PDB file of C-alpha atoms in Angstrom:
ATOM      1  CA  LEU A1188       3.548  -7.450 -10.601  1.00 51.00           C
ATOM      2  CA  PHE A1189      -0.131  -6.553 -10.488  1.00 55.00           C
ATOM      3  CA  ALA A1190      -1.107 -10.172 -11.495  1.00 58.00           C
ATOM      4  CA  PRO A1191      -2.222 -11.220  -7.907  1.00 56.00           C
ATOM      5  CA  MET A1192      -4.951  -8.509  -8.008  1.00 54.00           C
ATOM      6  CA  PHE A1193      -6.348  -9.928 -11.193  1.00 53.00           C
ATOM      7  CA  LEU A1194      -6.620 -13.579  -9.879  1.00 57.00           C
ATOM      8  CA  ASP A1195      -9.361 -14.902  -7.703  1.00 65.00           C
ATOM      9  CA  ASP A1196      -7.027 -15.001  -4.564  1.00 77.00           C
ATOM     10  CA  PRO A1197      -8.933 -12.991  -1.928  1.00 80.00           C
ATOM     11  CA  SER A1198      -5.840 -12.498   0.052  1.00 84.00           C
ATOM     12  CA  TYR A1199      -4.628  -9.858  -2.427  1.00 86.00           C
ATOM     13  CA  ARG A1200      -8.041  -8.270  -2.905  1.00 85.00           C
ATOM     14  CA  GLU A1201     -10.184  -5.817  -0.926  1.00 87.00           C
ATOM     15  CA  GLY A1202      -7.522  -3.398  -0.327  1.00 92.00           C
ATOM     16  CA  LYS A1203      -4.877  -5.968   0.740  1.00 93.00           C
ATOM     17  CA  THR A1204      -2.625  -4.959  -2.118  1.00 92.00           C
ATOM     18  CA  TRP A1205      -1.111  -1.538  -1.242  1.00 95.00           C
ATOM     19  CA  LEU A1206       0.241   0.916  -3.917  1.00 95.00           C
ATOM     20  CA  ILE A1207       2.719   2.988  -1.890  1.00 96.00           C
ATOM     21  CA  PHE A1208       3.915   6.179  -3.532  1.00 95.00           C
ATOM     22  CA  PRO A1209       6.870   8.453  -2.449  1.00 92.00           C
ATOM     23  CA  ASP A1210       4.677  11.448  -1.879  1.00 90.00           C
ATOM     24  CA  LEU A1211       1.162  12.771  -1.861  1.00 90.00           C
ATOM     25  CA  LYS A1212       1.293  14.299  -5.256  1.00 89.00           C
ATOM     26  CA  GLU A1213       2.336  11.090  -6.992  1.00 91.00           C
ATOM     27  CA  CYS A1214      -0.484   9.260  -5.129  1.00 93.00           C
ATOM     28  CA  GLU A1215      -2.932  11.826  -6.369  1.00 92.00           C
ATOM     29  CA  LEU A1216      -1.812  11.577 -10.024  1.00 93.00           C
ATOM     30  CA  ALA A1217      -1.813   7.770 -10.013  1.00 93.00           C
ATOM     31  CA  SER A1218      -5.266   7.668  -8.362  1.00 91.00           C
ATOM     32  CA  ALA A1219      -6.614   9.775 -11.245  1.00 91.00           C
ATOM     33  CA  GLU A1220      -4.758   7.883 -14.058  1.00 92.00           C
ATOM     34  CA  TRP A1221      -5.270   4.336 -12.690  1.00 89.00           C
ATOM     35  CA  ALA A1222      -9.017   4.584 -12.723  1.00 84.00           C
ATOM     36  CA  GLY A1223      -9.721   0.968 -13.641  1.00 84.00           C
ATOM     37  CA  ALA A1224     -11.737  -1.183 -11.209  1.00 81.00           C
ATOM     38  CA  ARG A1225      -8.968  -3.600 -10.635  1.00 79.00           C
ATOM     39  CA  TYR A1226      -6.617  -0.834  -9.509  1.00 85.00           C
ATOM     40  CA  GLN A1227      -9.298   0.766  -7.359  1.00 84.00           C
ATOM     41  CA  THR A1228      -9.562  -2.402  -5.396  1.00 88.00           C
ATOM     42  CA  ALA A1229      -6.097  -1.717  -4.122  1.00 92.00           C
ATOM     43  CA  THR A1230      -5.134   0.766  -1.379  1.00 95.00           C
ATOM     44  CA  PHE A1231      -3.603   3.934  -2.474  1.00 96.00           C
ATOM     45  CA  THR A1232      -1.188   5.288   0.110  1.00 97.00           C
ATOM     46  CA  THR A1233       2.192   7.013   0.682  1.00 96.00           C
ATOM     47  CA  ILE A1234       5.402   6.059   2.473  1.00 95.00           C
ATOM     48  CA  GLU A1235       4.605   8.773   5.120  1.00 94.00           C
ATOM     49  CA  ALA A1236       1.091   7.492   5.692  1.00 96.00           C
ATOM     50  CA  THR A1237       2.171   3.775   5.841  1.00 97.00           C
ATOM     51  CA  THR A1238       5.124   4.500   8.207  1.00 97.00           C
ATOM     52  CA  GLU A1239       2.907   6.573  10.471  1.00 96.00           C
ATOM     53  CA  HIS A1240       0.215   3.889  10.487  1.00 97.00           C
ATOM     54  CA  LEU A1241       2.448   0.869  11.111  1.00 97.00           C
ATOM     55  CA  CYS A1242       5.282   2.422  13.248  1.00 96.00           C
ATOM     56  CA  GLY A1243       3.323   5.065  15.192  1.00 95.00           C
ATOM     57  CA  GLU A1244       2.976   8.853  15.008  1.00 93.00           C
ATOM     58  CA  GLY A1245       6.181  10.697  14.728  1.00 93.00           C
ATOM     59  CA  SER A1246       7.994   7.599  13.321  1.00 95.00           C
ATOM     60  CA  TYR A1247       8.339   9.028   9.772  1.00 94.00           C
ATOM     61  CA  ASP A1248      11.779  10.421   8.760  1.00 92.00           C
ATOM     62  CA  ALA A1249      10.803  13.478   6.878  1.00 87.00           C
ATOM     63  CA  PRO A1250      12.885  14.743   4.013  1.00 83.00           C
ATOM     64  CA  TRP A1251      14.611  18.086   4.525  1.00 72.00           C
ATOM     65  CA  GLY A1252      12.401  20.968   3.595  1.00 59.00           C
ATOM     66  CA  SER A1253       9.072  18.985   3.740  1.00 62.00           C
ATOM     67  CA  ALA A1254       8.144  20.431   7.005  1.00 55.00           C
ATOM     68  CA  LEU A1255       8.602  23.983   5.684  1.00 49.00           C
ATOM     69  CA  VAL A1256       6.423  23.275   2.550  1.00 48.00           C
ATOM     70  CA  SER A1257       3.809  21.653   4.692  1.00 50.00           C
ATOM     71  CA  GLY A1258       3.678  24.688   7.040  1.00 49.00           C
ATOM     72  CA  VAL A1259       3.375  27.183   4.138  1.00 45.00           C
ATOM     73  CA  SER A1260       0.634  24.988   2.664  1.00 44.00           C
ATOM     74  CA  LYS A1261      -1.290  25.150   5.974  1.00 50.00           C
ATOM     75  CA  ILE A1262      -0.844  28.947   6.212  1.00 48.00           C
ATOM     76  CA  MET A1263      -2.008  29.417   2.645  1.00 48.00           C
ATOM     77  CA  GLY A1264      -5.020  27.180   3.217  1.00 47.00           C
ATOM     78  CA  GLY A1265      -6.265  29.477   5.997  1.00 49.00           C
ATOM     79  CA  LYS A1266      -9.501  28.227   7.567  1.00 56.00           C
ATOM     80  CA  ASP A1267      -9.572  25.325   5.239  1.00 57.00           C
ATOM     81  CA  GLY A1268      -6.432  23.964   6.862  1.00 49.00           C
ATOM     82  CA  ASP A1269      -4.295  22.996   3.917  1.00 51.00           C
ATOM     83  CA  ALA A1270      -3.812  24.579   0.400  1.00 44.00           C
ATOM     84  CA  GLY A1271      -2.789  21.234  -1.049  1.00 56.00           C
ATOM     85  CA  LEU A1272       0.757  22.286  -2.056  1.00 54.00           C
ATOM     86  CA  LEU A1273       1.877  18.714  -1.405  1.00 59.00           C
ATOM     87  CA  GLY A1274      -1.124  17.087  -2.926  1.00 71.00           C
ATOM     88  CA  ASP A1275      -4.763  16.291  -2.020  1.00 84.00           C
ATOM     89  CA  LYS A1276      -4.947  14.338   1.209  1.00 87.00           C
ATOM     90  CA  ASN A1277      -8.401  13.046   0.167  1.00 90.00           C
ATOM     91  CA  VAL A1278      -6.899  10.593  -2.256  1.00 92.00           C
ATOM     92  CA  LEU A1279      -5.317   8.608   0.595  1.00 95.00           C
ATOM     93  CA  ASP A1280      -7.124   5.459   1.426  1.00 96.00           C
ATOM     94  CA  THR A1281      -7.726   5.000   5.118  1.00 96.00           C
ATOM     95  CA  LEU A1282      -5.516   2.215   6.623  1.00 97.00           C
ATOM     96  CA  VAL A1283      -7.692   0.145   9.004  1.00 96.00           C
ATOM     97  CA  GLU A1284      -5.984  -2.580  11.082  1.00 94.00           C
ATOM     98  CA  GLY A1285      -7.803  -5.869  10.617  1.00 93.00           C
ATOM     99  CA  GLU A1286      -9.448  -4.780   7.412  1.00 94.00           C
ATOM    100  CA  ASN A1287      -7.021  -3.618   4.728  1.00 95.00           C
ATOM    101  CA  SER A1288      -4.075  -3.513   7.166  1.00 95.00           C
ATOM    102  CA  PRO A1289      -1.647  -5.266   7.219  1.00 94.00           C
ATOM    103  CA  SER A1290      -1.105  -5.639   3.567  1.00 95.00           C
ATOM    104  CA  ALA A1291      -0.616  -8.969   1.727  1.00 93.00           C
ATOM    105  CA  LEU A1292       1.479  -7.224  -0.970  1.00 93.00           C
ATOM    106  CA  SER A1293       3.113  -3.835  -0.844  1.00 95.00           C
ATOM    107  CA  LEU A1294       4.111  -2.375  -4.208  1.00 94.00           C
ATOM    108  CA  VAL A1295       6.373   0.652  -3.627  1.00 96.00           C
ATOM    109  CA  ILE A1296       6.383   2.780  -6.720  1.00 94.00           C
ATOM    110  CA  GLN A1297       9.764   4.489  -7.506  1.00 92.00           C
ATOM    111  CA  PRO A1298      11.065   5.356  -4.086  1.00 93.00           C
ATOM    112  CA  GLY A1299      14.078   7.615  -3.778  1.00 84.00           C
ATOM    113  CA  ASN A1300      14.559   7.956  -7.541  1.00 71.00           C
ATOM    114  CA  GLY A1301      15.739  11.528  -7.779  1.00 66.00           C
ATOM    115  CA  GLY A1302      13.960  12.118  -4.495  1.00 69.00           C
ATOM    116  CA  PRO A1303      14.812  11.938  -0.797  1.00 87.00           C
ATOM    117  CA  VAL A1304      16.919   9.230   0.580  1.00 91.00           C
ATOM    118  CA  GLU A1305      14.754   9.119   3.638  1.00 93.00           C
ATOM    119  CA  ASP A1306      12.416   6.990   1.493  1.00 94.00           C
ATOM    120  CA  TRP A1307      14.657   4.012   1.903  1.00 96.00           C
ATOM    121  CA  VAL A1308      15.090   4.559   5.618  1.00 96.00           C
ATOM    122  CA  ASN A1309      11.242   4.575   6.089  1.00 96.00           C
ATOM    123  CA  LEU A1310      10.696   1.478   3.915  1.00 97.00           C
ATOM    124  CA  GLU A1311      12.887  -0.578   6.211  1.00 97.00           C
ATOM    125  CA  LYS A1312      10.757   0.651   9.205  1.00 97.00           C
ATOM    126  CA  VAL A1313       7.619  -0.425   7.244  1.00 97.00           C
ATOM    127  CA  HIS A1314       8.964  -3.932   6.552  1.00 96.00           C
ATOM    128  CA  LEU A1315      10.065  -4.403  10.157  1.00 95.00           C
ATOM    129  CA  SER A1316       6.653  -3.419  11.330  1.00 95.00           C
ATOM    130  CA  SER A1317       4.816  -5.740   8.966  1.00 93.00           C
ATOM    131  CA  SER A1318       7.371  -8.476   8.076  1.00 90.00           C
ATOM    132  CA  ALA A1319       4.751 -10.903   6.925  1.00 91.00           C
ATOM    133  CA  SER A1320       3.814  -8.580   4.051  1.00 93.00           C
ATOM    134  CA  LYS A1321       5.644  -9.062   0.818  1.00 92.00           C
ATOM    135  CA  MET A1322       7.352  -5.903  -0.388  1.00 95.00           C
ATOM    136  CA  VAL A1323       8.114  -5.226  -4.089  1.00 94.00           C
ATOM    137  CA  ILE A1324      10.059  -2.103  -5.112  1.00 94.00           C
ATOM    138  CA  VAL A1325       9.130  -0.955  -8.628  1.00 93.00           C
ATOM    139  CA  ASN A1326      11.537   1.290 -10.544  1.00 90.00           C
ATOM    140  CA  GLY A1327      13.539   2.200  -7.470  1.00 88.00           C
ATOM    141  CA  ALA A1328      17.181   3.135  -7.756  1.00 87.00           C
ATOM    142  CA  LEU A1329      18.275   0.176  -5.578  1.00 90.00           C
ATOM    143  CA  ASP A1330      21.642   0.017  -7.489  1.00 89.00           C
ATOM    144  CA  LYS A1331      22.488   3.412  -6.082  1.00 90.00           C
ATOM    145  CA  VAL A1332      21.609   2.399  -2.545  1.00 92.00           C
ATOM    146  CA  ARG A1333      23.494  -0.886  -2.567  1.00 91.00           C
ATOM    147  CA  GLY A1334      26.378   0.291  -4.612  1.00 88.00           C
ATOM    148  CA  GLY A1335      27.701   2.901  -2.320  1.00 88.00           C
ATOM    149  CA  TYR A1336      26.472   6.006  -4.314  1.00 91.00           C
ATOM    150  CA  TYR A1337      25.424   7.726  -1.008  1.00 92.00           C
ATOM    151  CA  PRO A1338      28.498   8.048   1.266  1.00 93.00           C
ATOM    152  CA  GLY A1339      27.796   6.616   4.611  1.00 93.00           C
ATOM    153  CA  VAL A1340      29.557   9.592   6.310  1.00 94.00           C
ATOM    154  CA  PHE A1341      26.858  11.954   4.957  1.00 93.00           C
ATOM    155  CA  PHE A1342      23.961   9.440   5.047  1.00 94.00           C
ATOM    156  CA  PRO A1343      24.611   7.257   8.145  1.00 95.00           C
ATOM    157  CA  LYS A1344      20.862   6.172   8.588  1.00 94.00           C
ATOM    158  CA  LEU A1345      20.678   5.070   4.934  1.00 95.00           C
ATOM    159  CA  ALA A1346      24.011   3.307   5.109  1.00 95.00           C
ATOM    160  CA  ALA A1347      22.970   1.300   8.135  1.00 95.00           C
ATOM    161  CA  THR A1348      19.907  -0.205   6.096  1.00 95.00           C
ATOM    162  CA  VAL A1349      22.011  -1.475   3.221  1.00 94.00           C
ATOM    163  CA  ASP A1350      23.654  -4.718   4.510  1.00 92.00           C
ATOM    164  CA  ARG A1351      20.828  -5.621   6.911  1.00 94.00           C
ATOM    165  CA  PHE A1352      17.998  -5.014   4.552  1.00 96.00           C
ATOM    166  CA  TYR A1353      18.392  -3.891   0.938  1.00 95.00           C
ATOM    167  CA  LYS A1354      21.089  -6.389  -0.016  1.00 93.00           C
ATOM    168  CA  LYS A1355      18.597  -9.082   0.635  1.00 93.00           C
ATOM    169  CA  PHE A1356      16.433  -8.006  -2.137  1.00 94.00           C
ATOM    170  CA  GLU A1357      16.130 -10.244  -5.230  1.00 93.00           C
ATOM    171  CA  SER A1358      15.957  -8.689  -8.702  1.00 92.00           C
ATOM    172  CA  VAL A1359      12.659  -9.934 -10.148  1.00 91.00           C
ATOM    173  CA  PHE A1360      12.847  -8.016 -13.330  1.00 93.00           C
ATOM    174  CA  TYR A1361      15.898  -6.012 -14.487  1.00 94.00           C
ATOM    175  CA  LEU A1362      16.687  -4.190 -17.682  1.00 94.00           C
ATOM    176  CA  LYS A1363      19.672  -1.852 -17.949  1.00 94.00           C
ATOM    177  CA  PRO A1364      20.840  -0.349 -21.274  1.00 95.00           C
ATOM    178  CA  ILE A1365      24.611  -0.530 -22.069  1.00 96.00           C
ATOM    179  CA  SER A1366      26.221   1.915 -24.460  1.00 94.00           C
ATOM    180  CA  ASP A1367      29.923   1.834 -23.973  1.00 93.00           C
ATOM    181  CA  LYS A1368      33.165   1.349 -25.892  1.00 93.00           C
ATOM    182  CA  GLY A1369      31.259   1.336 -29.171  1.00 92.00           C
ATOM    183  CA  VAL A1370      28.947  -1.517 -28.324  1.00 94.00           C
ATOM    184  CA  TYR A1371      25.246  -1.539 -27.505  1.00 96.00           C
ATOM    185  CA  GLY A1372      23.254  -4.005 -25.557  1.00 96.00           C
ATOM    186  CA  TRP A1373      21.384  -4.792 -22.309  1.00 96.00           C
ATOM    187  CA  LEU A1374      21.876  -6.351 -18.921  1.00 97.00           C
ATOM    188  CA  TYR A1375      18.744  -8.433 -18.472  1.00 97.00           C
ATOM    189  CA  ARG A1376      17.026 -10.746 -15.986  1.00 96.00           C
ATOM    190  CA  VAL A1377      13.632 -12.161 -15.352  1.00 94.00           C
ATOM    191  CA  TYR A1378      13.439 -14.243 -12.096  1.00 92.00           C
ATOM    192  CA  PRO A1379      14.123 -17.128 -11.768  1.00 92.00           C
ATOM    193  CA  GLU A1380      16.134 -17.217 -14.999  1.00 95.00           C
ATOM    194  CA  PRO A1381      19.932 -16.399 -15.038  1.00 97.00           C
ATOM    195  CA  TRP A1382      21.325 -12.990 -15.833  1.00 98.00           C
ATOM    196  CA  GLN A1383      21.902 -12.282 -19.505  1.00 98.00           C
ATOM    197  CA  VAL A1384      24.152  -9.862 -21.364  1.00 97.00           C
ATOM    198  CA  VAL A1385      22.396  -9.135 -24.660  1.00 97.00           C
ATOM    199  CA  LEU A1386      24.374  -7.685 -27.653  1.00 96.00           C
ATOM    200  CA  GLN A1387      22.513  -5.505 -30.079  1.00 95.00           C
ATOM    201  CA  THR A1388      23.748  -5.239 -33.685  1.00 92.00           C
ATOM    202  CA  VAL A1389      22.545  -3.946 -36.989  1.00 89.00           C
ATOM    203  CA  ALA A1390      22.009  -6.521 -39.677  1.00 85.00           C
ATOM    204  CA  GLU A1391      20.327  -6.763 -43.054  1.00 82.00           C
ATOM    205  CA  ASP A1392      17.292  -8.993 -43.411  1.00 80.00           C
ATOM    206  CA  LYS A1393      16.298 -11.094 -46.408  1.00 82.00           C
ATOM    207  CA  ARG A1394      14.350  -8.093 -47.950  1.00 85.00           C
ATOM    208  CA  GLY A1395      17.499  -5.929 -47.657  1.00 82.00           C
ATOM    209  CA  GLN A1396      16.175  -3.805 -44.755  1.00 87.00           C
ATOM    210  CA  MET A1397      18.209  -2.907 -41.758  1.00 88.00           C
ATOM    211  CA  VAL A1398      17.109  -4.554 -38.564  1.00 89.00           C
ATOM    212  CA  ILE A1399      18.290  -4.713 -34.954  1.00 90.00           C
ATOM    213  CA  GLN A1400      19.333  -8.164 -33.780  1.00 92.00           C
ATOM    214  CA  ASP A1401      19.589  -9.158 -30.212  1.00 94.00           C
ATOM    215  CA  SER A1402      22.034 -11.890 -29.263  1.00 95.00           C
ATOM    216  CA  VAL A1403      22.560 -13.399 -25.860  1.00 96.00           C
ATOM    217  CA  VAL A1404      26.279 -13.485 -25.511  1.00 96.00           C
ATOM    218  CA  TYR A1405      26.601 -14.365 -21.745  1.00 97.00           C
ATOM    219  CA  THR A1406      24.497 -15.855 -18.963  1.00 97.00           C
ATOM    220  CA  SER A1407      25.322 -16.180 -15.309  1.00 97.00           C
ATOM    221  CA  ASP A1408      23.565 -17.065 -12.009  1.00 96.00           C
ATOM    222  CA  GLU A1409      25.347 -14.190 -10.508  1.00 94.00           C
ATOM    223  CA  ARG A1410      24.874 -10.650 -11.619  1.00 94.00           C
ATOM    224  CA  PRO A1411      27.823  -9.436 -13.694  1.00 95.00           C
ATOM    225  CA  SER A1412      29.185  -5.995 -12.936  1.00 93.00           C
ATOM    226  CA  TYR A1413      28.704  -3.295 -15.532  1.00 93.00           C
ATOM    227  CA  ASN A1414      32.357  -3.437 -16.507  1.00 94.00           C
ATOM    228  CA  ASP A1415      32.137  -7.163 -16.947  1.00 96.00           C
ATOM    229  CA  ALA A1416      28.979  -6.874 -19.060  1.00 96.00           C
ATOM    230  CA  VAL A1417      30.686  -4.254 -21.319  1.00 96.00           C
ATOM    231  CA  ALA A1418      33.756  -6.615 -21.716  1.00 96.00           C
ATOM    232  CA  LYS A1419      31.398  -9.569 -22.707  1.00 96.00           C
ATOM    233  CA  LEU A1420      29.735  -7.333 -25.273  1.00 96.00           C
ATOM    234  CA  VAL A1421      33.039  -6.061 -26.692  1.00 95.00           C
ATOM    235  CA  ALA A1422      34.479  -9.558 -27.010  1.00 95.00           C
ATOM    236  CA  ALA A1423      31.266 -10.733 -28.705  1.00 93.00           C
ATOM    237  CA  ALA A1424      31.176  -7.881 -31.087  1.00 90.00           C
ATOM    238  CA  ASN A1425      34.819  -8.359 -32.040  1.00 89.00           C
ATOM    239  CA  GLY A1426      34.189 -11.990 -32.624  1.00 82.00           C
ATOM    240  CA  GLN A1427      31.289 -11.207 -34.988  1.00 66.00           C
ATOM    241  CA  SER A1428      33.399  -8.672 -36.951  1.00 51.00           C
ATOM    242  CA  GLN A1429      36.249 -11.127 -37.588  1.00 43.00           C
TER     243      GLN A1429
END
Protein backbone atom coordinates (compact mmCIF):
# COMPACT_ATOMS: atom_id res chain seq x y z
CA LEU A 1 0.00 0.00 0.00
CA PHE A 2 2.93 2.33 0.61
CA ALA A 3 4.50 1.42 -2.73
CA PRO A 4 3.66 4.74 -4.47
CA MET A 5 5.76 6.57 -1.87
CA PHE A 6 8.78 4.46 -2.77
CA LEU A 7 8.55 5.13 -6.51
CA ASP A 8 9.71 8.16 -8.43
CA ASP A 9 6.18 9.48 -8.90
CA PRO A 10 6.17 13.03 -7.52
CA SER A 11 2.39 13.07 -7.25
CA TYR A 12 2.62 10.82 -4.19
CA ARG A 13 5.62 12.54 -2.61
CA GLU A 14 6.22 15.77 -0.73
CA GLY A 15 3.39 15.20 1.70
CA LYS A 16 0.79 14.25 -0.91
CA THR A 17 0.37 10.83 0.72
CA TRP A 18 -1.59 11.30 3.93
CA LEU A 19 -1.43 8.85 6.83
CA ILE A 20 -4.72 9.48 8.61
CA PHE A 21 -5.08 8.07 12.13
CA PRO A 22 -8.24 7.71 14.25
CA ASP A 23 -6.92 9.90 17.05
CA LEU A 24 -4.02 12.05 18.12
CA LYS A 25 -2.43 9.42 20.37
CA GLU A 26 -2.25 6.89 17.50
CA CYS A 27 -0.70 9.54 15.28
CA GLU A 28 1.86 10.35 17.97
CA LEU A 29 2.87 6.71 18.38
CA ALA A 30 3.14 6.13 14.62
CA SER A 31 5.20 9.27 14.11
CA ALA A 32 7.71 7.97 16.65
CA GLU A 33 7.75 4.38 15.37
CA TRP A 34 7.73 5.12 11.64
CA ALA A 35 10.82 7.27 11.68
CA GLY A 36 12.21 6.23 8.28
CA ALA A 37 12.84 8.90 5.68
CA ARG A 38 10.22 7.48 3.31
CA TYR A 39 7.50 7.59 5.95
CA GLN A 40 8.48 11.07 7.01
CA THR A 41 7.84 12.38 3.49
CA ALA A 42 4.17 11.57 4.12
CA THR A 43 1.75 13.81 5.99
CA PHE A 44 0.83 12.58 9.46
CA THR A 45 -2.64 13.67 10.49
CA THR A 46 -5.89 12.53 12.13
CA ILE A 47 -9.49 12.09 11.06
CA GLU A 48 -10.44 15.13 13.11
CA ALA A 49 -7.74 17.40 11.64
CA THR A 50 -8.49 16.21 8.10
CA THR A 51 -12.24 16.73 8.47
CA GLU A 52 -11.84 20.20 9.94
CA HIS A 53 -9.38 21.20 7.21
CA LEU A 54 -11.36 19.93 4.24
CA CYS A 55 -14.92 20.50 5.47
CA GLY A 56 -14.54 23.54 7.67
CA GLU A 57 -14.38 24.28 11.37
CA GLY A 58 -17.09 22.55 13.36
CA SER A 59 -17.71 19.88 10.70
CA TYR A 60 -16.10 17.05 12.68
CA ASP A 61 -18.54 14.62 14.33
CA ALA A 62 -16.87 14.15 17.70
CA PRO A 63 -17.23 10.84 19.59
CA TRP A 64 -19.18 10.91 22.82
CA GLY A 65 -16.96 11.86 25.72
CA SER A 66 -14.14 13.35 23.65
CA ALA A 67 -15.19 16.92 24.44
CA LEU A 68 -15.11 16.11 28.16
CA VAL A 69 -11.61 14.63 27.99
CA SER A 70 -10.41 17.54 25.87
CA GLY A 71 -11.80 20.01 28.42
CA VAL A 72 -10.12 18.21 31.32
CA SER A 73 -6.84 18.17 29.39
CA LYS A 74 -6.99 21.94 28.88
CA ILE A 75 -7.78 22.56 32.55
CA MET A 76 -4.90 20.34 33.65
CA GLY A 77 -2.61 22.10 31.21
CA GLY A 78 -3.18 25.44 32.93
CA LYS A 79 -1.22 28.26 31.33
CA ASP A 80 0.35 25.81 28.88
CA GLY A 81 -3.09 25.26 27.40
CA ASP A 82 -3.23 21.47 27.08
CA ALA A 83 -1.93 18.62 29.22
CA GLY A 84 -1.80 16.30 26.23
CA LEU A 85 -4.21 13.67 27.56
CA LEU A 86 -5.35 12.96 24.00
CA GLY A 87 -1.85 13.16 22.53
CA ASP A 88 0.73 15.72 21.46
CA LYS A 89 -0.71 18.12 18.88
CA ASN A 90 2.82 18.99 17.75
CA VAL A 91 3.03 15.68 15.85
CA LEU A 92 0.33 16.82 13.42
CA ASP A 93 1.65 18.02 10.09
CA THR A 94 0.13 21.27 8.93
CA LEU A 95 -2.30 20.85 6.03
CA VAL A 96 -1.73 23.59 3.47
CA GLU A 97 -3.99 23.96 0.46
CA GLY A 98 -1.99 23.98 -2.75
CA GLU A 99 1.03 22.36 -1.11
CA ASN A 100 0.32 19.03 0.60
CA SER A 101 -3.45 19.45 0.27
CA PRO A 102 -5.45 17.92 -1.27
CA SER A 103 -3.82 14.53 -0.95
CA ALA A 104 -3.12 12.24 -3.87
CA LEU A 105 -3.53 9.19 -1.62
CA SER A 106 -5.18 8.99 1.79
CA LEU A 107 -4.29 5.92 3.84
CA VAL A 108 -6.73 5.70 6.74
CA ILE A 109 -5.24 3.52 9.47
CA GLN A 110 -7.64 1.28 11.41
CA PRO A 111 -10.68 3.55 11.74
CA GLY A 112 -13.58 2.55 13.97
CA ASN A 113 -11.98 -0.75 14.95
CA GLY A 114 -13.10 -0.93 18.56
CA GLY A 115 -13.33 2.85 18.50
CA PRO A 116 -16.03 5.42 17.73
CA VAL A 117 -18.46 4.88 14.86
CA GLU A 118 -18.15 8.59 14.14
CA ASP A 119 -14.88 7.76 12.36
CA TRP A 120 -16.89 6.32 9.47
CA VAL A 121 -19.24 9.30 9.30
CA ASN A 122 -16.30 11.70 9.15
CA LEU A 123 -14.46 9.73 6.48
CA GLU A 124 -17.38 10.05 4.09
CA LYS A 125 -17.22 13.81 4.61
CA VAL A 126 -13.50 13.75 3.87
CA HIS A 127 -14.04 11.88 0.61
CA LEU A 128 -16.87 14.15 -0.54
CA SER A 129 -14.71 17.21 0.12
CA SER A 130 -11.75 15.77 -1.79
CA SER A 131 -13.23 13.21 -4.19
CA ALA A 132 -10.22 13.27 -6.52
CA SER A 133 -8.04 11.81 -3.77
CA LYS A 134 -7.73 8.04 -3.54
CA MET A 135 -8.83 6.66 -0.17
CA VAL A 136 -7.55 3.34 1.15
CA ILE A 137 -8.77 1.97 4.48
CA VAL A 138 -6.21 -0.21 6.27
CA ASN A 139 -7.42 -2.72 8.88
CA GLY A 140 -10.77 -1.05 9.28
CA ALA A 141 -13.77 -3.10 10.38
CA LEU A 142 -15.68 -2.51 7.13
CA ASP A 143 -17.44 -5.87 7.47
CA LYS A 144 -19.19 -4.60 10.58
CA VAL A 145 -20.17 -1.34 8.92
CA ARG A 146 -21.51 -2.95 5.74
CA GLY A 147 -22.98 -6.03 7.41
CA GLY A 148 -25.47 -4.34 9.72
CA TYR A 149 -23.51 -4.83 12.95
CA TYR A 150 -24.53 -1.32 14.01
CA PRO A 151 -28.37 -1.03 14.09
CA GLY A 152 -29.58 1.88 12.04
CA VAL A 153 -32.11 2.87 14.68
CA PHE A 154 -29.28 3.61 17.11
CA PHE A 155 -26.71 4.83 14.55
CA PRO A 156 -28.73 6.66 11.86
CA LYS A 157 -25.83 8.79 10.58
CA LEU A 158 -23.64 5.73 10.12
CA ALA A 159 -26.43 3.71 8.50
CA ALA A 160 -26.96 6.46 5.94
CA THR A 161 -23.34 6.19 4.77
CA VAL A 162 -23.37 2.45 4.04
CA ASP A 163 -25.22 2.15 0.71
CA ARG A 164 -24.12 5.48 -0.71
CA PHE A 165 -20.45 5.16 0.21
CA TYR A 166 -18.99 2.12 1.98
CA LYS A 167 -20.59 -0.57 -0.16
CA LYS A 168 -18.69 0.90 -3.11
CA PHE A 169 -15.30 0.00 -1.61
CA GLU A 170 -13.28 -2.75 -3.30
CA SER A 171 -11.43 -5.31 -1.16
CA VAL A 172 -7.81 -4.99 -2.28
CA PHE A 173 -6.33 -7.33 0.32
CA TYR A 174 -8.44 -9.52 2.60
CA LEU A 175 -7.47 -12.33 4.93
CA LYS A 176 -9.97 -13.75 7.41
CA PRO A 177 -9.26 -16.87 9.51
CA ILE A 178 -11.97 -19.51 9.69
CA SER A 179 -12.24 -21.99 12.55
CA ASP A 180 -15.65 -23.63 12.58
CA LYS A 181 -17.27 -27.07 12.53
CA GLY A 182 -13.92 -28.80 12.96
CA VAL A 183 -12.23 -27.20 9.96
CA TYR A 184 -9.56 -24.53 9.68
CA GLY A 185 -8.73 -22.22 6.84
CA TRP A 186 -8.91 -18.75 5.36
CA LEU A 187 -11.05 -16.52 3.22
CA TYR A 188 -8.48 -14.75 1.08
CA ARG A 189 -8.29 -12.24 -1.72
CA VAL A 190 -5.69 -10.05 -3.43
CA TYR A 191 -7.12 -7.68 -6.04
CA PRO A 192 -7.71 -8.29 -8.94
CA GLU A 193 -7.61 -12.04 -8.33
CA PRO A 194 -10.80 -13.92 -7.38
CA TRP A 195 -11.81 -14.77 -3.83
CA GLN A 196 -10.31 -17.97 -2.50
CA VAL A 197 -11.37 -20.36 0.25
CA VAL A 198 -8.22 -22.03 1.59
CA LEU A 199 -8.32 -25.25 3.63
CA GLN A 200 -5.59 -25.87 6.19
CA THR A 201 -4.78 -29.47 7.08
CA VAL A 202 -1.99 -31.27 8.91
CA ALA A 203 0.07 -33.71 6.84
CA GLU A 204 3.29 -35.64 7.12
CA ASP A 205 6.17 -34.65 4.85
CA LYS A 206 8.82 -36.90 3.31
CA ARG A 207 10.96 -36.64 6.45
CA GLY A 208 8.10 -37.74 8.69
CA GLN A 209 7.55 -34.28 10.14
CA MET A 210 4.09 -32.79 10.59
CA VAL A 211 3.47 -29.75 8.41
CA ILE A 212 0.56 -27.45 7.60
CA GLN A 213 -0.78 -27.72 4.06
CA ASP A 214 -2.81 -24.95 2.42
CA SER A 215 -5.19 -26.04 -0.34
CA VAL A 216 -7.41 -23.72 -2.37
CA VAL A 217 -10.76 -25.51 -2.39
CA TYR A 218 -12.96 -22.82 -3.93
CA THR A 219 -12.62 -19.64 -6.00
CA SER A 220 -15.22 -17.06 -6.95
CA ASP A 221 -15.43 -13.60 -8.48
CA GLU A 222 -18.02 -12.77 -5.83
CA ARG A 223 -17.16 -12.84 -2.17
CA PRO A 224 -18.65 -15.92 -0.49
CA SER A 225 -20.44 -15.48 2.81
CA TYR A 226 -18.84 -16.83 5.96
CA ASN A 227 -21.31 -19.73 6.09
CA ASP A 228 -20.67 -20.59 2.44
CA ALA A 229 -16.92 -20.56 3.05
CA VAL A 230 -17.33 -22.89 6.04
CA ALA A 231 -19.49 -25.24 3.94
CA LYS A 232 -16.81 -25.36 1.21
CA LEU A 233 -14.16 -26.18 3.80
CA VAL A 234 -16.26 -28.91 5.42
CA ALA A 235 -17.04 -30.49 2.03
CA ALA A 236 -13.37 -30.41 1.02
CA ALA A 237 -12.21 -31.81 4.36
CA ASN A 238 -14.73 -34.64 4.17
CA GLY A 239 -13.63 -35.44 0.63
CA GLN A 240 -9.99 -35.68 1.73
CA SER A 241 -10.80 -37.97 4.65
CA GLN A 242 -12.73 -40.49 2.55
